PDB file of C-alpha atoms and ligand atoms in Angstrom:
ATOM      1  CA  SER A 299       6.641  15.220  17.284  1.00 61.00           C
ATOM      2  CA  LEU A 300       4.704  12.414  15.600  1.00 76.00           C
ATOM      3  CA  ASP A 301       3.207   9.850  17.973  1.00 90.00           C
ATOM      4  CA  TRP A 302       4.337   7.112  15.651  1.00 95.00           C
ATOM      5  CA  GLY A 303       6.638   6.991  12.626  1.00 94.00           C
ATOM      6  CA  TYR A 304       9.662   5.220  11.212  1.00 95.00           C
ATOM      7  CA  THR A 305      12.550   6.651  13.226  1.00 92.00           C
ATOM      8  CA  ASP A 306      14.390   4.863  16.048  1.00 92.00           C
ATOM      9  CA  ASP A 307      12.333   6.573  18.742  1.00 91.00           C
ATOM     10  CA  ASN A 308       8.847   6.206  17.206  1.00 94.00           C
ATOM     11  CA  GLY A 309       9.275   3.334  14.738  1.00 96.00           C
ATOM     12  CA  PRO A 310       7.579  -0.095  14.347  1.00 98.00           C
ATOM     13  CA  SER A 311       9.225  -1.631  17.452  1.00 98.00           C
ATOM     14  CA  THR A 312       7.532   1.067  19.627  1.00 98.00           C
ATOM     15  CA  TRP A 313       4.055   1.059  18.051  1.00 98.00           C
ATOM     16  CA  ALA A 314       2.487  -1.524  20.394  1.00 98.00           C
ATOM     17  CA  GLU A 315       3.005   0.855  23.351  1.00 97.00           C
ATOM     18  CA  LYS A 316       0.340   3.233  22.011  1.00 97.00           C
ATOM     19  CA  TYR A 317      -1.410   0.909  19.530  1.00 98.00           C
ATOM     20  CA  PRO A 318      -1.957  -2.466  21.245  1.00 98.00           C
ATOM     21  CA  LEU A 319      -3.371  -4.083  18.070  1.00 98.00           C
ATOM     22  CA  ALA A 320       0.175  -3.864  16.638  1.00 98.00           C
ATOM     23  CA  ALA A 321       1.053  -6.826  18.892  1.00 98.00           C
ATOM     24  CA  GLY A 322      -1.770  -9.006  17.496  1.00 98.00           C
ATOM     25  CA  ALA A 323      -1.509 -12.436  15.863  1.00 98.00           C
ATOM     26  CA  ARG A 324      -2.874 -11.311  12.457  1.00 98.00           C
ATOM     27  CA  GLN A 325      -0.420  -8.500  11.656  1.00 98.00           C
ATOM     28  CA  SER A 326       0.996  -7.336   8.328  1.00 99.00           C
ATOM     29  CA  PRO A 327       3.304  -7.342   6.516  1.00 99.00           C
ATOM     30  CA  VAL A 328       4.731 -10.885   6.545  1.00 99.00           C
ATOM     31  CA  ASP A 329       7.617 -12.626   4.848  1.00 98.00           C
ATOM     32  CA  ILE A 330       6.081 -14.755   2.078  1.00 98.00           C
ATOM     33  CA  ASP A 331       7.753 -18.143   2.518  1.00 98.00           C
ATOM     34  CA  THR A 332       6.936 -19.585  -0.904  1.00 97.00           C
ATOM     35  CA  SER A 333       7.431 -23.147   0.392  1.00 96.00           C
ATOM     36  CA  LYS A 334       4.521 -22.602   2.791  1.00 94.00           C
ATOM     37  CA  ALA A 335       2.076 -21.349   0.155  1.00 95.00           C
ATOM     38  CA  THR A 336      -0.787 -23.748  -0.587  1.00 93.00           C
ATOM     39  CA  SER A 337      -2.628 -23.690  -3.909  1.00 87.00           C
ATOM     40  CA  ASP A 338      -5.970 -25.189  -3.005  1.00 72.00           C
ATOM     41  CA  ASN A 339      -8.718 -25.338  -5.656  1.00 73.00           C
ATOM     42  CA  SER A 340     -10.782 -22.600  -3.978  1.00 74.00           C
ATOM     43  CA  LEU A 341      -8.820 -19.885  -5.780  1.00 72.00           C
ATOM     44  CA  VAL A 342      -7.847 -21.425  -9.085  1.00 68.00           C
ATOM     45  CA  ASP A 343     -11.154 -20.713 -10.834  1.00 63.00           C
ATOM     46  CA  ARG A 344     -11.737 -17.377  -9.116  1.00 76.00           C
ATOM     47  CA  GLU A 345      -9.496 -14.882 -10.828  1.00 83.00           C
ATOM     48  CA  ILE A 346      -9.135 -11.574  -9.033  1.00 90.00           C
ATOM     49  CA  ASP A 347     -11.114  -9.088 -11.072  1.00 93.00           C
ATOM     50  CA  TRP A 348     -10.914  -5.287 -11.049  1.00 91.00           C
ATOM     51  CA  SER A 349     -12.504  -2.466 -12.950  1.00 90.00           C
ATOM     52  CA  TYR A 350     -11.169   1.052 -12.524  1.00 85.00           C
ATOM     53  CA  PRO A 351     -12.227   4.182 -14.453  1.00 79.00           C
ATOM     54  CA  SER A 352      -9.787   5.441 -17.051  1.00 72.00           C
ATOM     55  CA  ASN A 353     -10.457   9.072 -16.251  1.00 69.00           C
ATOM     56  CA  CYS A 354     -11.263  10.333 -12.786  1.00 72.00           C
ATOM     57  CA  SER A 355     -10.468  13.254 -10.530  1.00 74.00           C
ATOM     58  CA  TYR A 356      -8.034  12.538  -7.728  1.00 84.00           C
ATOM     59  CA  ARG A 357      -6.532  14.252  -4.745  1.00 90.00           C
ATOM     60  CA  ILE A 358      -2.937  13.581  -3.783  1.00 94.00           C
ATOM     61  CA  VAL A 359      -1.966  14.393  -0.205  1.00 96.00           C
ATOM     62  CA  ASN A 360       1.195  14.275   1.890  1.00 97.00           C
ATOM     63  CA  THR A 361       0.062  12.394   5.015  1.00 97.00           C
ATOM     64  CA  GLY A 362       3.379  12.915   6.787  1.00 95.00           C
ATOM     65  CA  TYR A 363       3.915   9.191   6.234  1.00 96.00           C
ATOM     66  CA  GLY A 364       4.107   9.314   2.441  1.00 97.00           C
ATOM     67  CA  TRP A 365       1.896  10.311  -0.481  1.00 97.00           C
ATOM     68  CA  ARG A 366      -1.684   9.062  -0.793  1.00 96.00           C
ATOM     69  CA  VAL A 367      -4.038   9.401  -3.758  1.00 94.00           C
ATOM     70  CA  ASP A 368      -7.684   9.555  -2.714  1.00 92.00           C
ATOM     71  CA  THR A 369      -9.908   8.162  -5.410  1.00 85.00           C
ATOM     72  CA  TYR A 370     -13.611   8.853  -5.448  1.00 75.00           C
ATOM     73  CA  GLY A 371     -14.260   5.184  -5.836  1.00 62.00           C
ATOM     74  CA  ASP A 372     -17.759   5.292  -7.270  1.00 68.00           C
ATOM     75  CA  ASP A 373     -17.225   3.300 -10.423  1.00 84.00           C
ATOM     76  CA  THR A 374     -14.449   1.068  -9.156  1.00 90.00           C
ATOM     77  CA  ALA A 375     -14.850  -2.598  -8.273  1.00 93.00           C
ATOM     78  CA  LEU A 376     -12.577  -5.355  -7.003  1.00 96.00           C
ATOM     79  CA  SER A 377     -13.923  -8.909  -6.684  1.00 96.00           C
ATOM     80  CA  GLY A 378     -13.035 -12.563  -7.099  1.00 94.00           C
ATOM     81  CA  GLY A 379      -9.932 -14.306  -5.858  1.00 93.00           C
ATOM     82  CA  PRO A 380     -10.166 -14.531  -2.048  1.00 95.00           C
ATOM     83  CA  LEU A 381     -13.004 -11.969  -1.897  1.00 97.00           C
ATOM     84  CA  SER A 382     -16.613 -12.964  -1.276  1.00 96.00           C
ATOM     85  CA  GLU A 383     -18.036  -9.492  -1.932  1.00 97.00           C
ATOM     86  CA  VAL A 384     -17.333  -6.499  -4.198  1.00 97.00           C
ATOM     87  CA  TYR A 385     -14.911  -3.934  -2.778  1.00 97.00           C
ATOM     88  CA  LYS A 386     -14.510  -0.282  -3.830  1.00 94.00           C
ATOM     89  CA  LEU A 387     -11.167   1.532  -4.239  1.00 93.00           C
ATOM     90  CA  GLU A 388     -10.678   4.145  -1.500  1.00 94.00           C
ATOM     91  CA  GLN A 389      -7.062   5.215  -1.913  1.00 94.00           C
ATOM     92  CA  PHE A 390      -3.633   4.080  -3.008  1.00 95.00           C
ATOM     93  CA  HIS A 391      -0.174   4.872  -1.657  1.00 98.00           C
ATOM     94  CA  CYS A 392       3.344   3.519  -1.523  1.00 98.00           C
ATOM     95  CA  HIS A 393       6.097   2.395   0.885  1.00 98.00           C
ATOM     96  CA  TRP A 394       9.822   2.706   0.202  1.00 98.00           C
ATOM     97  CA  GLY A 395      13.253   2.697   1.869  1.00 98.00           C
ATOM     98  CA  ALA A 396      16.393   4.837   2.043  1.00 97.00           C
ATOM     99  CA  THR A 397      18.261   2.525  -0.351  1.00 97.00           C
ATOM    100  CA  ASN A 398      17.026   0.252  -3.142  1.00 97.00           C
ATOM    101  CA  ASP A 399      17.782  -2.984  -1.243  1.00 98.00           C
ATOM    102  CA  GLU A 400      14.912  -2.303   1.183  1.00 98.00           C
ATOM    103  CA  GLY A 401      11.554  -0.535   1.029  1.00 98.00           C
ATOM    104  CA  SER A 402       8.851  -3.118   0.412  1.00 98.00           C
ATOM    105  CA  GLU A 403       6.752  -4.232   3.381  1.00 99.00           C
ATOM    106  CA  HIS A 404       6.092  -7.808   2.318  1.00 98.00           C
ATOM    107  CA  THR A 405       9.208  -9.808   1.484  1.00 99.00           C
ATOM    108  CA  VAL A 406       9.502 -13.004  -0.581  1.00 98.00           C
ATOM    109  CA  ASP A 407      11.722 -15.709   0.914  1.00 98.00           C
ATOM    110  CA  GLY A 408      13.495 -12.898   2.784  1.00 98.00           C
ATOM    111  CA  LYS A 409      13.969 -10.713  -0.323  1.00 98.00           C
ATOM    112  CA  SER A 410      12.895  -7.066  -0.126  1.00 98.00           C
ATOM    113  CA  TYR A 411      11.893  -5.034  -3.164  1.00 98.00           C
ATOM    114  CA  ALA A 412      12.694  -1.325  -3.513  1.00 98.00           C
ATOM    115  CA  ALA A 413       9.092  -0.245  -2.901  1.00 98.00           C
ATOM    116  CA  GLU A 414       5.528  -1.544  -2.596  1.00 98.00           C
ATOM    117  CA  LEU A 415       2.295  -0.011  -3.934  1.00 98.00           C
ATOM    118  CA  HIS A 416      -0.927  -0.541  -1.948  1.00 98.00           C
ATOM    119  CA  LEU A 417      -4.380  -0.163  -3.496  1.00 96.00           C
ATOM    120  CA  VAL A 418      -6.836   0.012  -0.566  1.00 97.00           C
ATOM    121  CA  HIS A 419     -10.416  -1.165  -1.157  1.00 97.00           C
ATOM    122  CA  TRP A 420     -13.359  -1.516   1.264  1.00 97.00           C
ATOM    123  CA  ASN A 421     -16.298  -3.911   1.442  1.00 98.00           C
ATOM    124  CA  SER A 422     -19.093  -1.578   0.323  1.00 96.00           C
ATOM    125  CA  GLU A 423     -21.446  -4.542  -0.137  1.00 97.00           C
ATOM    126  CA  LYS A 424     -21.463  -5.409   3.597  1.00 98.00           C
ATOM    127  CA  TYR A 425     -20.596  -2.096   5.285  1.00 98.00           C
ATOM    128  CA  SER A 426     -21.924   1.428   4.894  1.00 97.00           C
ATOM    129  CA  SER A 427     -18.670   3.364   5.146  1.00 96.00           C
ATOM    130  CA  PHE A 428     -14.932   2.941   4.701  1.00 96.00           C
ATOM    131  CA  LYS A 429     -14.438   3.839   8.375  1.00 97.00           C
ATOM    132  CA  GLU A 430     -16.861   1.118   9.497  1.00 98.00           C
ATOM    133  CA  ALA A 431     -15.235  -1.406   7.173  1.00 98.00           C
ATOM    134  CA  ALA A 432     -11.797  -0.608   8.626  1.00 98.00           C
ATOM    135  CA  SER A 433     -12.989  -2.090  11.955  1.00 98.00           C
ATOM    136  CA  GLN A 434     -14.204  -5.405  10.468  1.00 98.00           C
ATOM    137  CA  PRO A 435     -12.207  -8.618   9.839  1.00 98.00           C
ATOM    138  CA  ASP A 436     -13.262  -8.650   6.147  1.00 98.00           C
ATOM    139  CA  GLY A 437     -13.616  -4.894   5.812  1.00 98.00           C
ATOM    140  CA  LEU A 438     -10.638  -4.018   3.605  1.00 98.00           C
ATOM    141  CA  ALA A 439      -8.962  -5.646   0.621  1.00 98.00           C
ATOM    142  CA  VAL A 440      -5.502  -4.312  -0.201  1.00 98.00           C
ATOM    143  CA  LEU A 441      -3.641  -5.184  -3.410  1.00 98.00           C
ATOM    144  CA  GLY A 442       0.125  -5.169  -2.900  1.00 98.00           C
ATOM    145  CA  VAL A 443       2.358  -4.602  -5.919  1.00 98.00           C
ATOM    146  CA  PHE A 444       6.133  -4.933  -5.602  1.00 98.00           C
ATOM    147  CA  MET A 445       8.226  -2.273  -7.356  1.00 98.00           C
ATOM    148  CA  GLU A 446      11.747  -2.929  -8.537  1.00 97.00           C
ATOM    149  CA  ILE A 447      14.246  -0.510 -10.061  1.00 97.00           C
ATOM    150  CA  GLY A 448      14.339  -0.569 -13.854  1.00 95.00           C
ATOM    151  CA  ASN A 449      15.893   1.668 -16.481  1.00 93.00           C
ATOM    152  CA  ALA A 450      12.623   3.097 -17.716  1.00 88.00           C
ATOM    153  CA  ASP A 451      10.288   5.458 -15.889  1.00 89.00           C
ATOM    154  CA  ASN A 452       6.859   4.076 -15.078  1.00 90.00           C
ATOM    155  CA  ALA A 453       4.671   6.286 -17.248  1.00 90.00           C
ATOM    156  CA  GLU A 454       1.496   5.946 -15.173  1.00 88.00           C
ATOM    157  CA  LEU A 455       3.311   6.623 -11.906  1.00 92.00           C
ATOM    158  CA  GLU A 456       4.926   9.666 -13.574  1.00 93.00           C
ATOM    159  CA  LYS A 457       1.509  11.377 -13.546  1.00 90.00           C
ATOM    160  CA  ILE A 458       1.546  11.054  -9.747  1.00 91.00           C
ATOM    161  CA  ILE A 459       5.242  11.821  -9.336  1.00 94.00           C
ATOM    162  CA  SER A 460       4.884  15.063 -11.311  1.00 93.00           C
ATOM    163  CA  LEU A 461       2.536  16.295  -8.550  1.00 94.00           C
ATOM    164  CA  ILE A 462       4.873  15.485  -5.625  1.00 96.00           C
ATOM    165  CA  PRO A 463       6.795  18.800  -5.794  1.00 96.00           C
ATOM    166  CA  LYS A 464       3.460  20.457  -4.866  1.00 96.00           C
ATOM    167  CA  ILE A 465       3.041  18.382  -1.690  1.00 97.00           C
ATOM    168  CA  ILE A 466       6.561  18.315  -0.245  1.00 96.00           C
ATOM    169  CA  HIS A 467       5.327  19.192   3.243  1.00 96.00           C
ATOM    170  CA  LYS A 468       2.954  17.255   5.516  1.00 95.00           C
ATOM    171  CA  GLY A 469      -0.646  18.318   5.060  1.00 96.00           C
ATOM    172  CA  GLN A 470      -0.245  19.733   1.565  1.00 97.00           C
ATOM    173  CA  ASP A 471      -2.528  18.373  -1.124  1.00 96.00           C
ATOM    174  CA  SER A 472      -3.135  18.829  -4.820  1.00 93.00           C
ATOM    175  CA  GLN A 473      -6.299  18.228  -6.788  1.00 86.00           C
ATOM    176  CA  ALA A 474      -5.827  16.804 -10.237  1.00 75.00           C
ATOM    177  CA  SER A 475      -8.064  15.146 -12.707  1.00 73.00           C
ATOM    178  CA  PHE A 476      -5.769  12.980 -14.720  1.00 70.00           C
ATOM    179  CA  ASP A 477      -6.604   9.894 -16.657  1.00 74.00           C
ATOM    180  CA  LEU A 478      -4.909   7.185 -14.703  1.00 80.00           C
ATOM    181  CA  ASP A 479      -4.805   3.753 -16.264  1.00 81.00           C
ATOM    182  CA  PHE A 480      -4.774   1.663 -13.071  1.00 79.00           C
ATOM    183  CA  GLY A 481      -4.370  -1.438 -15.160  1.00 79.00           C
ATOM    184  CA  SER A 482      -0.817  -0.392 -15.895  1.00 80.00           C
ATOM    185  CA  LEU A 483      -0.063   0.105 -12.201  1.00 91.00           C
ATOM    186  CA  LEU A 484      -0.670  -3.618 -11.862  1.00 94.00           C
ATOM    187  CA  PRO A 485       1.589  -6.362 -13.223  1.00 95.00           C
ATOM    188  CA  GLU A 486       0.678  -8.309 -16.368  1.00 93.00           C
ATOM    189  CA  SER A 487       0.401 -11.574 -14.463  1.00 94.00           C
ATOM    190  CA  LYS A 488      -2.538 -11.941 -12.102  1.00 91.00           C
ATOM    191  CA  HIS A 489      -0.707 -14.572 -10.077  1.00 93.00           C
ATOM    192  CA  TYR A 490      -0.740 -13.691  -6.370  1.00 94.00           C
ATOM    193  CA  TRP A 491      -0.435 -14.801  -2.746  1.00 96.00           C
ATOM    194  CA  THR A 492      -3.246 -14.068  -0.295  1.00 96.00           C
ATOM    195  CA  TYR A 493      -3.616 -14.185   3.499  1.00 98.00           C
ATOM    196  CA  LEU A 494      -5.554 -12.495   6.307  1.00 98.00           C
ATOM    197  CA  GLY A 495      -3.698  -9.564   7.882  1.00 98.00           C
ATOM    198  CA  SER A 496      -3.824  -5.984   9.069  1.00 99.00           C
ATOM    199  CA  LEU A 497      -3.082  -2.368   8.297  1.00 99.00           C
ATOM    200  CA  THR A 498       0.720  -2.039   8.198  1.00 99.00           C
ATOM    201  CA  THR A 499       0.537   1.278  10.068  1.00 98.00           C
ATOM    202  CA  PRO A 500      -1.098   2.271  13.332  1.00 98.00           C
ATOM    203  CA  PRO A 501      -3.789   1.611  14.412  1.00 98.00           C
ATOM    204  CA  CYS A 502      -2.849  -1.777  12.810  1.00 98.00           C
ATOM    205  CA  ASN A 503      -6.482  -2.940  12.659  1.00 98.00           C
ATOM    206  CA  GLU A 504      -6.746  -6.639  11.725  1.00 98.00           C
ATOM    207  CA  CYS A 505      -9.212  -5.879   8.946  1.00 98.00           C
ATOM    208  CA  VAL A 506      -7.357  -6.632   5.702  1.00 99.00           C
ATOM    209  CA  ILE A 507      -7.638  -9.447   3.196  1.00 98.00           C
ATOM    210  CA  TRP A 508      -4.207  -9.124   1.550  1.00 98.00           C
ATOM    211  CA  THR A 509      -3.531  -9.989  -2.083  1.00 97.00           C
ATOM    212  CA  VAL A 510       0.135  -9.579  -3.067  1.00 98.00           C
ATOM    213  CA  PHE A 511       0.998  -9.990  -6.751  1.00 97.00           C
ATOM    214  CA  LYS A 512       3.948 -12.244  -7.541  1.00 97.00           C
ATOM    215  CA  GLU A 513       5.234 -10.147 -10.470  1.00 97.00           C
ATOM    216  CA  PRO A 514       6.765  -6.736  -9.680  1.00 98.00           C
ATOM    217  CA  ILE A 515       6.316  -3.583 -11.765  1.00 96.00           C
ATOM    218  CA  THR A 516       9.313  -1.368 -12.496  1.00 96.00           C
ATOM    219  CA  ILE A 517      10.034   2.211 -11.426  1.00 96.00           C
ATOM    220  CA  SER A 518      13.160   4.260 -12.155  1.00 96.00           C
ATOM    221  CA  GLU A 519      15.718   5.334  -9.570  1.00 96.00           C
ATOM    222  CA  ARG A 520      14.883   8.977 -10.351  1.00 97.00           C
ATOM    223  CA  GLN A 521      11.184   8.355  -9.650  1.00 97.00           C
ATOM    224  CA  LEU A 522      12.020   6.679  -6.345  1.00 97.00           C
ATOM    225  CA  GLU A 523      14.263   9.627  -5.388  1.00 97.00           C
ATOM    226  CA  VAL A 524      11.246  11.919  -5.849  1.00 97.00           C
ATOM    227  CA  PHE A 525       9.365   9.825  -3.261  1.00 97.00           C
ATOM    228  CA  ARG A 526      12.293  10.287  -0.850  1.00 96.00           C
ATOM    229  CA  SER A 527      12.131  14.086  -1.321  1.00 95.00           C
ATOM    230  CA  LEU A 528       8.800  14.205   0.558  1.00 96.00           C
ATOM    231  CA  LYS A 529       8.944  15.649   4.070  1.00 95.00           C
ATOM    232  CA  SER A 530       7.272  14.267   7.175  1.00 93.00           C
ATOM    233  CA  VAL A 531       6.900  17.743   8.685  1.00 91.00           C
ATOM    234  CA  GLY A 532       4.741  20.730   7.840  1.00 93.00           C
ATOM    235  CA  GLU A 533       5.929  23.881   6.034  1.00 89.00           C
ATOM    236  CA  GLU A 534       5.768  25.821   9.304  1.00 89.00           C
ATOM    237  CA  ASP A 535       7.981  23.338  11.204  1.00 86.00           C
ATOM    238  CA  ALA A 536      11.315  25.150  11.359  1.00 70.00           C
ATOM    239  CA  ILE A 537      13.880  22.487  10.521  1.00 75.00           C
ATOM    240  CA  GLU A 538      17.044  22.352   8.459  1.00 77.00           C
ATOM    241  CA  PRO A 539      16.439  21.868   4.711  1.00 70.00           C
ATOM    242  CA  GLU A 540      17.819  18.315   4.723  1.00 72.00           C
ATOM    243  CA  GLU A 541      15.885  17.292   7.878  1.00 76.00           C
ATOM    244  CA  GLY A 542      12.474  15.618   7.980  1.00 85.00           C
ATOM    245  CA  LYS A 543      12.874  13.838   4.650  1.00 89.00           C
ATOM    246  CA  LEU A 544      10.677  10.766   4.335  1.00 93.00           C
ATOM    247  CA  VAL A 545      13.446   8.414   3.230  1.00 92.00           C
ATOM    248  CA  LYS A 546      11.749   5.298   4.631  1.00 95.00           C
ATOM    249  CA  ASN A 547       8.187   4.394   5.562  1.00 98.00           C
ATOM    250  CA  TYR A 548       7.992   0.595   5.613  1.00 98.00           C
ATOM    251  CA  ARG A 549       7.158  -1.782   8.475  1.00 98.00           C
ATOM    252  CA  PRO A 550       9.349  -4.910   8.642  1.00 98.00           C
ATOM    253  CA  PRO A 551       7.594  -8.321   8.441  1.00 98.00           C
ATOM    254  CA  LEU A 552       5.710  -9.871  11.409  1.00 98.00           C
ATOM    255  CA  PRO A 553       5.304 -13.638  12.043  1.00 98.00           C
ATOM    256  CA  LEU A 554       2.755 -15.432   9.835  1.00 98.00           C
ATOM    257  CA  GLY A 555       2.038 -17.640  12.874  1.00 97.00           C
ATOM    258  CA  ASN A 556      -0.610 -20.278  12.150  1.00 96.00           C
ATOM    259  CA  ARG A 557      -2.219 -18.310   9.328  1.00 98.00           C
ATOM    260  CA  VAL A 558      -2.791 -19.986   5.970  1.00 97.00           C
ATOM    261  CA  LEU A 559      -0.887 -18.519   2.999  1.00 96.00           C
ATOM    262  CA  ARG A 560      -2.637 -19.363  -0.268  1.00 95.00           C
ATOM    263  CA  GLU A 561      -1.407 -18.776  -3.797  1.00 93.00           C
ATOM    264  CA  CYS A 562      -3.029 -18.563  -7.213  1.00 91.00           C
ATOM    265  CA  GLY A 563      -0.827 -19.226 -10.169  1.00 82.00           C
ATOM    266  CA  PRO A 564       2.742 -20.515 -10.388  1.00 77.00           C
TER     267      PRO A 564
HETATM  268  C1  AL4 B 782      -0.808   6.519   7.576  1.00 58.67           C
HETATM  269  C2  AL4 B 782      -2.090   5.843   7.944  1.00 58.67           C
HETATM  270  N1  AL4 B 782      -2.348   4.691   7.083  1.00 58.67           N
HETATM  271  C3  AL4 B 782      -3.588   3.960   7.329  1.00 58.67           C
HETATM  272  C4  AL4 B 782      -4.810   4.913   7.227  1.00 58.67           C
HETATM  273  N2  AL4 B 782      -6.054   4.201   7.140  1.00 58.67           N
HETATM  274  C5  AL4 B 782      -6.458   3.487   8.397  1.00 58.67           C
HETATM  275  C6  AL4 B 782      -7.569   4.206   9.166  1.00 58.67           C
HETATM  276  O1  AL4 B 782      -8.596   4.622   8.303  1.00 58.67           O
HETATM  277  C7  AL4 B 782      -9.852   4.620   8.918  1.00 58.67           C
HETATM  278  S1  AL4 B 782      -6.265   3.366   5.776  1.00 58.67           S
HETATM  279  O2  AL4 B 782      -7.288   2.411   5.962  1.00 58.67           O
HETATM  280  O3  AL4 B 782      -6.423   4.260   4.700  1.00 58.67           O
HETATM  281  C8  AL4 B 782      -4.798   2.531   5.615  1.00 58.67           C
HETATM  282  S2  AL4 B 782      -4.468   1.221   4.569  1.00 58.67           S
HETATM  283  C9  AL4 B 782      -2.861   0.978   5.130  1.00 58.67           C
HETATM  284  S3  AL4 B 782      -1.873  -0.277   4.489  1.00 58.67           S
HETATM  285  N3  AL4 B 782      -0.354   0.223   4.495  1.00 58.67           N
HETATM  286  O4  AL4 B 782      -1.989  -1.414   5.358  1.00 58.67           O
HETATM  287  O5  AL4 B 782      -2.323  -0.497   3.127  1.00 58.67           O
HETATM  288  C10 AL4 B 782      -2.589   1.913   6.073  1.00 58.67           C
HETATM  289  C11 AL4 B 782      -3.662   2.814   6.352  1.00 58.67           C
HETATM  290 ZN1   ZN B 783       0.428   0.642   2.746  1.00 58.67          ZN
END
């Protein structure tokens, strides 16, 4: 069985037993208490800036904890906002719940969204590898995008969702070179909250500068159901057809503690 996961016997409340960092004071996600957000001048003139290729080859993989798209981040760049260096895109993935009233990892004044997209970048200016960066306090920069249920499909996400039937079981992957317009995976408004946090899964390294956009993007119920059809077990694991479905893979919020929560934009 998995040594950590999202079920009652291996879920977030048990992680600190095997992954002591999970009990740290700089953990993610957090509830974004909008009344605590400060808008100091340090961010207002430093828009967060990204450049992603419009056509690139990708690999989508079922990690057993969800789907993950590995990007070969050569000509990608994320800078500005709370970042002092240029970060490269390493991968992106998503978190969701069993029903639409849960699923995001960050919450806003106690409100959960149906899902949350994470674009994971690493500080390639200061560190020589993603792995090294993941052990540094300013090593990773993750963009969090809330997803709410809307009537229309999200066309860009559909390119990813169409590949999910090929990776239903843990360990399966699919190579695809599709032209992904990352810009449309991000909301129109660049307004965001930012704080210092961690990976939201084991090993829970406290290495992430988090930037969570205020405006959600929309995804359809059908698209979210496809996410929930993923399995957390391999093809060879003999289980009943309905068992092992990845219906939820989000960590509930941890205390912000004495960390500063900054915001850019109303
Ligand atoms: C299931 C495993 N998830 C993690 C795998 N990696 C960590 C170790 O790598 C060297 S990672 O850096 O790619 C990230 S980012 C991330 S989140 N949800 O905070 O954006 C979780 C993980
Ligand atoms: Zn994540």
